[in-house]
mmCIF file with all atom_site columns, C-alpha atoms in Angstrom:
data_model
loop_
_atom_site.group_PDB
_atom_site.id
_atom_site.type_symbol
_atom_site.label_atom_id
_atom_site.label_alt_id
_atom_site.label_comp_id
_atom_site.label_asym_id
_atom_site.label_entity_id
_atom_site.label_seq_id
_atom_site.pdbx_PDB_ins_code
_atom_site.Cartn_x
_atom_site.Cartn_y
_atom_site.Cartn_z
_atom_site.occupancy
_atom_site.B_iso_or_equiv
_atom_site.pdbx_formal_charge
_atom_site.auth_seq_id
_atom_site.auth_comp_id
_atom_site.auth_asym_id
_atom_site.auth_atom_id
_atom_site.pdbx_PDB_model_num
ATOM 1   C CA . GLN A 1 1   ? 0.000   0.000  0.000   1.00 82.00 ? 21  GLN A CA 1
ATOM 2   C CA . VAL A 1 2   ? 1.057   3.573  -0.655  1.00 91.00 ? 22  VAL A CA 1
ATOM 3   C CA . GLN A 1 3   ? 0.468   6.559  1.557   1.00 95.00 ? 23  GLN A CA 1
ATOM 4   C CA . LEU A 1 4   ? 0.766   10.034 0.054   1.00 97.00 ? 24  LEU A CA 1
ATOM 5   C CA . VAL A 1 5   ? 1.279   13.186 2.087   1.00 96.00 ? 25  VAL A CA 1
ATOM 6   C CA . GLU A 1 6   ? 1.104   16.615 0.470   1.00 96.00 ? 26  GLU A CA 1
ATOM 7   C CA . SER A 1 7   ? 2.599   19.784 1.851   1.00 96.00 ? 27  SER A CA 1
ATOM 8   C CA . GLY A 1 8   ? 3.315   23.330 0.769   1.00 97.00 ? 28  GLY A CA 1
ATOM 9   C CA . GLY A 1 9   ? -0.145  24.746 0.267   1.00 97.00 ? 29  GLY A CA 1
ATOM 10  C CA . GLY A 1 10  ? -1.147  28.100 1.605   1.00 98.00 ? 30  GLY A CA 1
ATOM 11  C CA . LEU A 1 11  ? -2.386  31.588 0.863   1.00 98.00 ? 31  LEU A CA 1
ATOM 12  C CA . VAL A 1 12  ? -0.574  33.742 -1.669  1.00 98.00 ? 32  VAL A CA 1
ATOM 13  C CA . GLN A 1 13  ? -1.259  36.876 -3.636  1.00 98.00 ? 33  GLN A CA 1
ATOM 14  C CA . ALA A 1 14  ? -1.877  36.804 -7.356  1.00 98.00 ? 34  ALA A CA 1
ATOM 15  C CA . GLY A 1 15  ? 1.416   36.621 -9.192  1.00 98.00 ? 35  GLY A CA 1
ATOM 16  C CA . GLY A 1 16  ? 3.105   34.796 -6.355  1.00 98.00 ? 36  GLY A CA 1
ATOM 17  C CA . SER A 1 17  ? 4.546   31.300 -6.165  1.00 98.00 ? 37  SER A CA 1
ATOM 18  C CA . LEU A 1 18  ? 4.164   28.124 -4.165  1.00 98.00 ? 38  LEU A CA 1
ATOM 19  C CA . ARG A 1 19  ? 5.945   24.799 -4.243  1.00 98.00 ? 39  ARG A CA 1
ATOM 20  C CA . LEU A 1 20  ? 3.928   21.709 -3.391  1.00 98.00 ? 40  LEU A CA 1
ATOM 21  C CA . SER A 1 21  ? 5.528   18.461 -2.313  1.00 98.00 ? 41  SER A CA 1
ATOM 22  C CA . CYS A 1 22  ? 4.144   14.949 -2.078  1.00 97.00 ? 42  CYS A CA 1
ATOM 23  C CA . ALA A 1 23  ? 6.020   12.102 -0.447  1.00 96.00 ? 43  ALA A CA 1
ATOM 24  C CA . ALA A 1 24  ? 5.038   8.481  -0.977  1.00 94.00 ? 44  ALA A CA 1
ATOM 25  C CA . SER A 1 25  ? 5.634   5.841  1.636   1.00 94.00 ? 45  SER A CA 1
ATOM 26  C CA . GLY A 1 26  ? 4.568   2.296  2.302   1.00 90.00 ? 46  GLY A CA 1
ATOM 27  C CA . ARG A 1 27  ? 5.216   -1.114 0.865   1.00 83.00 ? 47  ARG A CA 1
ATOM 28  C CA . PHE A 1 28  ? 5.462   -1.249 -2.897  1.00 78.00 ? 48  PHE A CA 1
ATOM 29  C CA . PHE A 1 29  ? 7.898   -2.211 -5.607  1.00 76.00 ? 49  PHE A CA 1
ATOM 30  C CA . SER A 1 30  ? 7.737   0.921  -7.725  1.00 82.00 ? 50  SER A CA 1
ATOM 31  C CA . ILE A 1 31  ? 5.655   3.949  -8.624  1.00 87.00 ? 51  ILE A CA 1
ATOM 32  C CA . ASN A 1 32  ? 5.259   4.323  -12.363 1.00 90.00 ? 52  ASN A CA 1
ATOM 33  C CA . ALA A 1 33  ? 3.698   7.754  -12.403 1.00 94.00 ? 53  ALA A CA 1
ATOM 34  C CA . MET A 1 34  ? 2.759   10.561 -10.066 1.00 95.00 ? 54  MET A CA 1
ATOM 35  C CA . GLY A 1 35  ? 0.748   13.675 -10.559 1.00 97.00 ? 55  GLY A CA 1
ATOM 36  C CA . TRP A 1 36  ? -1.405  16.450 -9.269  1.00 98.00 ? 56  TRP A CA 1
ATOM 37  C CA . TYR A 1 37  ? -5.114  17.081 -9.577  1.00 98.00 ? 57  TYR A CA 1
ATOM 38  C CA . ARG A 1 38  ? -7.124  19.953 -8.215  1.00 98.00 ? 58  ARG A CA 1
ATOM 39  C CA . GLN A 1 39  ? -10.705 20.641 -7.333  1.00 98.00 ? 59  GLN A CA 1
ATOM 40  C CA . ALA A 1 40  ? -12.160 24.097 -6.899  1.00 97.00 ? 60  ALA A CA 1
ATOM 41  C CA . PRO A 1 41  ? -15.466 24.732 -5.125  1.00 91.00 ? 61  PRO A CA 1
ATOM 42  C CA . GLY A 1 42  ? -18.365 23.781 -7.345  1.00 94.00 ? 62  GLY A CA 1
ATOM 43  C CA . LYS A 1 43  ? -16.134 22.334 -10.039 1.00 96.00 ? 63  LYS A CA 1
ATOM 44  C CA . GLN A 1 44  ? -15.041 18.900 -11.159 1.00 96.00 ? 64  GLN A CA 1
ATOM 45  C CA . ARG A 1 45  ? -11.669 17.528 -10.243 1.00 97.00 ? 65  ARG A CA 1
ATOM 46  C CA . GLU A 1 46  ? -9.215  18.231 -13.038 1.00 97.00 ? 66  GLU A CA 1
ATOM 47  C CA . LEU A 1 47  ? -5.781  17.059 -14.011 1.00 97.00 ? 67  LEU A CA 1
ATOM 48  C CA . VAL A 1 48  ? -3.021  19.576 -13.403 1.00 98.00 ? 68  VAL A CA 1
ATOM 49  C CA . ALA A 1 49  ? 0.162   17.707 -14.286 1.00 98.00 ? 69  ALA A CA 1
ATOM 50  C CA . THR A 1 50  ? 1.653   14.221 -14.364 1.00 98.00 ? 70  THR A CA 1
ATOM 51  C CA . ILE A 1 51  ? 5.133   12.781 -14.574 1.00 97.00 ? 71  ILE A CA 1
ATOM 52  C CA . THR A 1 52  ? 6.305   9.246  -15.266 1.00 94.00 ? 72  THR A CA 1
ATOM 53  C CA . SER A 1 53  ? 9.248   7.500  -13.695 1.00 88.00 ? 73  SER A CA 1
ATOM 54  C CA . GLY A 1 54  ? 11.124  8.205  -16.922 1.00 90.00 ? 74  GLY A CA 1
ATOM 55  C CA . GLY A 1 55  ? 10.516  11.920 -16.615 1.00 93.00 ? 75  GLY A CA 1
ATOM 56  C CA . SER A 1 56  ? 7.829   12.419 -19.243 1.00 96.00 ? 76  SER A CA 1
ATOM 57  C CA . THR A 1 57  ? 5.449   15.189 -18.268 1.00 98.00 ? 77  THR A CA 1
ATOM 58  C CA . ASN A 1 58  ? 2.136   16.568 -19.340 1.00 97.00 ? 78  ASN A CA 1
ATOM 59  C CA . TYR A 1 59  ? 0.185   19.592 -18.196 1.00 98.00 ? 79  TYR A CA 1
ATOM 60  C CA . ALA A 1 60  ? -3.264  21.019 -18.366 1.00 98.00 ? 80  ALA A CA 1
ATOM 61  C CA . ASP A 1 61  ? -3.418  23.847 -20.869 1.00 98.00 ? 81  ASP A CA 1
ATOM 62  C CA . SER A 1 62  ? -4.440  26.237 -18.122 1.00 97.00 ? 82  SER A CA 1
ATOM 63  C CA . VAL A 1 63  ? -1.133  25.826 -16.278 1.00 98.00 ? 83  VAL A CA 1
ATOM 64  C CA . LYS A 1 64  ? 1.362   25.372 -19.100 1.00 98.00 ? 84  LYS A CA 1
ATOM 65  C CA . GLY A 1 65  ? 4.193   27.834 -18.839 1.00 97.00 ? 85  GLY A CA 1
ATOM 66  C CA . ARG A 1 66  ? 3.411   28.596 -15.209 1.00 98.00 ? 86  ARG A CA 1
ATOM 67  C CA . PHE A 1 67  ? 3.628   25.261 -13.371 1.00 98.00 ? 87  PHE A CA 1
ATOM 68  C CA . THR A 1 68  ? 6.444   22.737 -13.413 1.00 98.00 ? 88  THR A CA 1
ATOM 69  C CA . ILE A 1 69  ? 6.182   19.177 -12.161 1.00 98.00 ? 89  ILE A CA 1
ATOM 70  C CA . SER A 1 70  ? 9.274   17.273 -11.102 1.00 97.00 ? 90  SER A CA 1
ATOM 71  C CA . ARG A 1 71  ? 10.049  14.018 -9.368  1.00 94.00 ? 91  ARG A CA 1
ATOM 72  C CA . ASP A 1 72  ? 12.757  12.496 -7.246  1.00 91.00 ? 92  ASP A CA 1
ATOM 73  C CA . ASN A 1 73  ? 12.378  8.779  -7.875  1.00 83.00 ? 93  ASN A CA 1
ATOM 74  C CA . ALA A 1 74  ? 14.881  7.821  -5.198  1.00 86.00 ? 94  ALA A CA 1
ATOM 75  C CA . LYS A 1 75  ? 12.826  9.665  -2.610  1.00 88.00 ? 95  LYS A CA 1
ATOM 76  C CA . ASN A 1 76  ? 9.450   8.798  -4.131  1.00 89.00 ? 96  ASN A CA 1
ATOM 77  C CA . THR A 1 77  ? 8.556   12.448 -4.022  1.00 94.00 ? 97  THR A CA 1
ATOM 78  C CA . VAL A 1 78  ? 6.833   14.642 -6.574  1.00 96.00 ? 98  VAL A CA 1
ATOM 79  C CA . TYR A 1 79  ? 6.859   18.430 -6.635  1.00 98.00 ? 99  TYR A CA 1
ATOM 80  C CA . LEU A 1 80  ? 4.751   21.092 -8.257  1.00 98.00 ? 100 LEU A CA 1
ATOM 81  C CA . GLN A 1 81  ? 6.327   24.500 -8.681  1.00 98.00 ? 101 GLN A CA 1
ATOM 82  C CA . MET A 1 82  ? 3.524   26.989 -9.167  1.00 98.00 ? 102 MET A CA 1
ATOM 83  C CA . ASN A 1 83  ? 4.467   30.407 -10.510 1.00 98.00 ? 103 ASN A CA 1
ATOM 84  C CA . SER A 1 84  ? 2.441   33.386 -11.651 1.00 98.00 ? 104 SER A CA 1
ATOM 85  C CA . LEU A 1 85  ? -0.489  32.178 -9.617  1.00 98.00 ? 105 LEU A CA 1
ATOM 86  C CA . LYS A 1 86  ? -3.957  33.408 -10.447 1.00 98.00 ? 106 LYS A CA 1
ATOM 87  C CA . PRO A 1 87  ? -7.129  33.468 -8.370  1.00 98.00 ? 107 PRO A CA 1
ATOM 88  C CA . GLU A 1 88  ? -8.468  30.810 -10.739 1.00 97.00 ? 108 GLU A CA 1
ATOM 89  C CA . ASP A 1 89  ? -5.803  28.448 -9.395  1.00 98.00 ? 109 ASP A CA 1
ATOM 90  C CA . THR A 1 90  ? -7.505  28.395 -6.005  1.00 98.00 ? 110 THR A CA 1
ATOM 91  C CA . ALA A 1 91  ? -8.389  24.796 -5.226  1.00 98.00 ? 111 ALA A CA 1
ATOM 92  C CA . VAL A 1 92  ? -7.573  21.784 -3.145  1.00 98.00 ? 112 VAL A CA 1
ATOM 93  C CA . TYR A 1 93  ? -4.613  20.095 -4.775  1.00 98.00 ? 113 TYR A CA 1
ATOM 94  C CA . TYR A 1 94  ? -4.376  16.318 -4.572  1.00 98.00 ? 114 TYR A CA 1
ATOM 95  C CA . CYS A 1 95  ? -1.333  14.188 -5.142  1.00 98.00 ? 115 CYS A CA 1
ATOM 96  C CA . THR A 1 96  ? -1.784  10.877 -6.941  1.00 97.00 ? 116 THR A CA 1
ATOM 97  C CA . ALA A 1 97  ? 0.440   7.900  -7.603  1.00 95.00 ? 117 ALA A CA 1
ATOM 98  C CA . ARG A 1 98  ? 0.117   4.802  -9.753  1.00 93.00 ? 118 ARG A CA 1
ATOM 99  C CA . THR A 1 99  ? 1.821   1.507  -9.120  1.00 90.00 ? 119 THR A CA 1
ATOM 100 C CA . ILE A 1 100 ? 2.066   -1.395 -11.530 1.00 85.00 ? 120 ILE A CA 1
ATOM 101 C CA . ASP A 1 101 ? 3.326   -4.646 -10.076 1.00 78.00 ? 121 ASP A CA 1
ATOM 102 C CA . VAL A 1 102 ? 2.314   -8.238 -9.480  1.00 80.00 ? 122 VAL A CA 1
ATOM 103 C CA . GLY A 1 103 ? -0.767  -6.966 -7.692  1.00 80.00 ? 123 GLY A CA 1
ATOM 104 C CA . GLY A 1 104 ? -1.912  -5.126 -10.782 1.00 87.00 ? 124 GLY A CA 1
ATOM 105 C CA . ILE A 1 105 ? -2.547  -1.448 -11.305 1.00 90.00 ? 125 ILE A CA 1
ATOM 106 C CA . ARG A 1 106 ? -3.286  0.579  -8.196  1.00 92.00 ? 126 ARG A CA 1
ATOM 107 C CA . ASP A 1 107 ? -4.027  4.276  -7.819  1.00 94.00 ? 127 ASP A CA 1
ATOM 108 C CA . TYR A 1 108 ? -3.521  6.197  -4.599  1.00 95.00 ? 128 TYR A CA 1
ATOM 109 C CA . TRP A 1 109 ? -4.500  9.662  -3.446  1.00 97.00 ? 129 TRP A CA 1
ATOM 110 C CA . GLY A 1 110 ? -3.242  12.068 -0.859  1.00 97.00 ? 130 GLY A CA 1
ATOM 111 C CA . GLN A 1 111 ? -5.412  13.994 1.552   1.00 97.00 ? 131 GLN A CA 1
ATOM 112 C CA . GLY A 1 112 ? -5.146  17.241 -0.379  1.00 97.00 ? 132 GLY A CA 1
ATOM 113 C CA . THR A 1 113 ? -3.629  20.609 0.381   1.00 97.00 ? 133 THR A CA 1
ATOM 114 C CA . GLN A 1 114 ? -5.410  23.929 0.037   1.00 98.00 ? 134 GLN A CA 1
ATOM 115 C CA . VAL A 1 115 ? -4.042  26.579 -2.297  1.00 98.00 ? 135 VAL A CA 1
ATOM 116 C CA . THR A 1 116 ? -5.695  29.972 -2.116  1.00 98.00 ? 136 THR A CA 1
ATOM 117 C CA . VAL A 1 117 ? -4.703  32.829 -4.399  1.00 98.00 ? 137 VAL A CA 1
ATOM 118 C CA . SER A 1 118 ? -5.998  36.239 -3.444  1.00 97.00 ? 138 SER A CA 1
ATOM 119 C CA . SER A 1 119 ? -6.604  39.077 -5.866  1.00 93.00 ? 139 SER A CA 1
#
């Protein structure tokens, strides 16, 4: 099983920056991909960014050029550098991880961390 713990959320002014971290722990062979989703009040959860163990990334169009996802495979930690934040970025951000092993495909979710961008 994998446990995911996010940190780094908070309140910032528009144009500011935050760096989110998510550390995975537990008993598993490997994590193939990690990523970030977010959910704003009254809206559906949406993909923000993902990264594979090989370093391939993808981003939602709304955050391209502003957010950067990175991963330290040795530490099983994923980061999200958020620059040029906008009020529209306000949401609960959730870390996710996917494992593929003899037990099959498993997805895990963190508890979420609040990001609030004031105007």
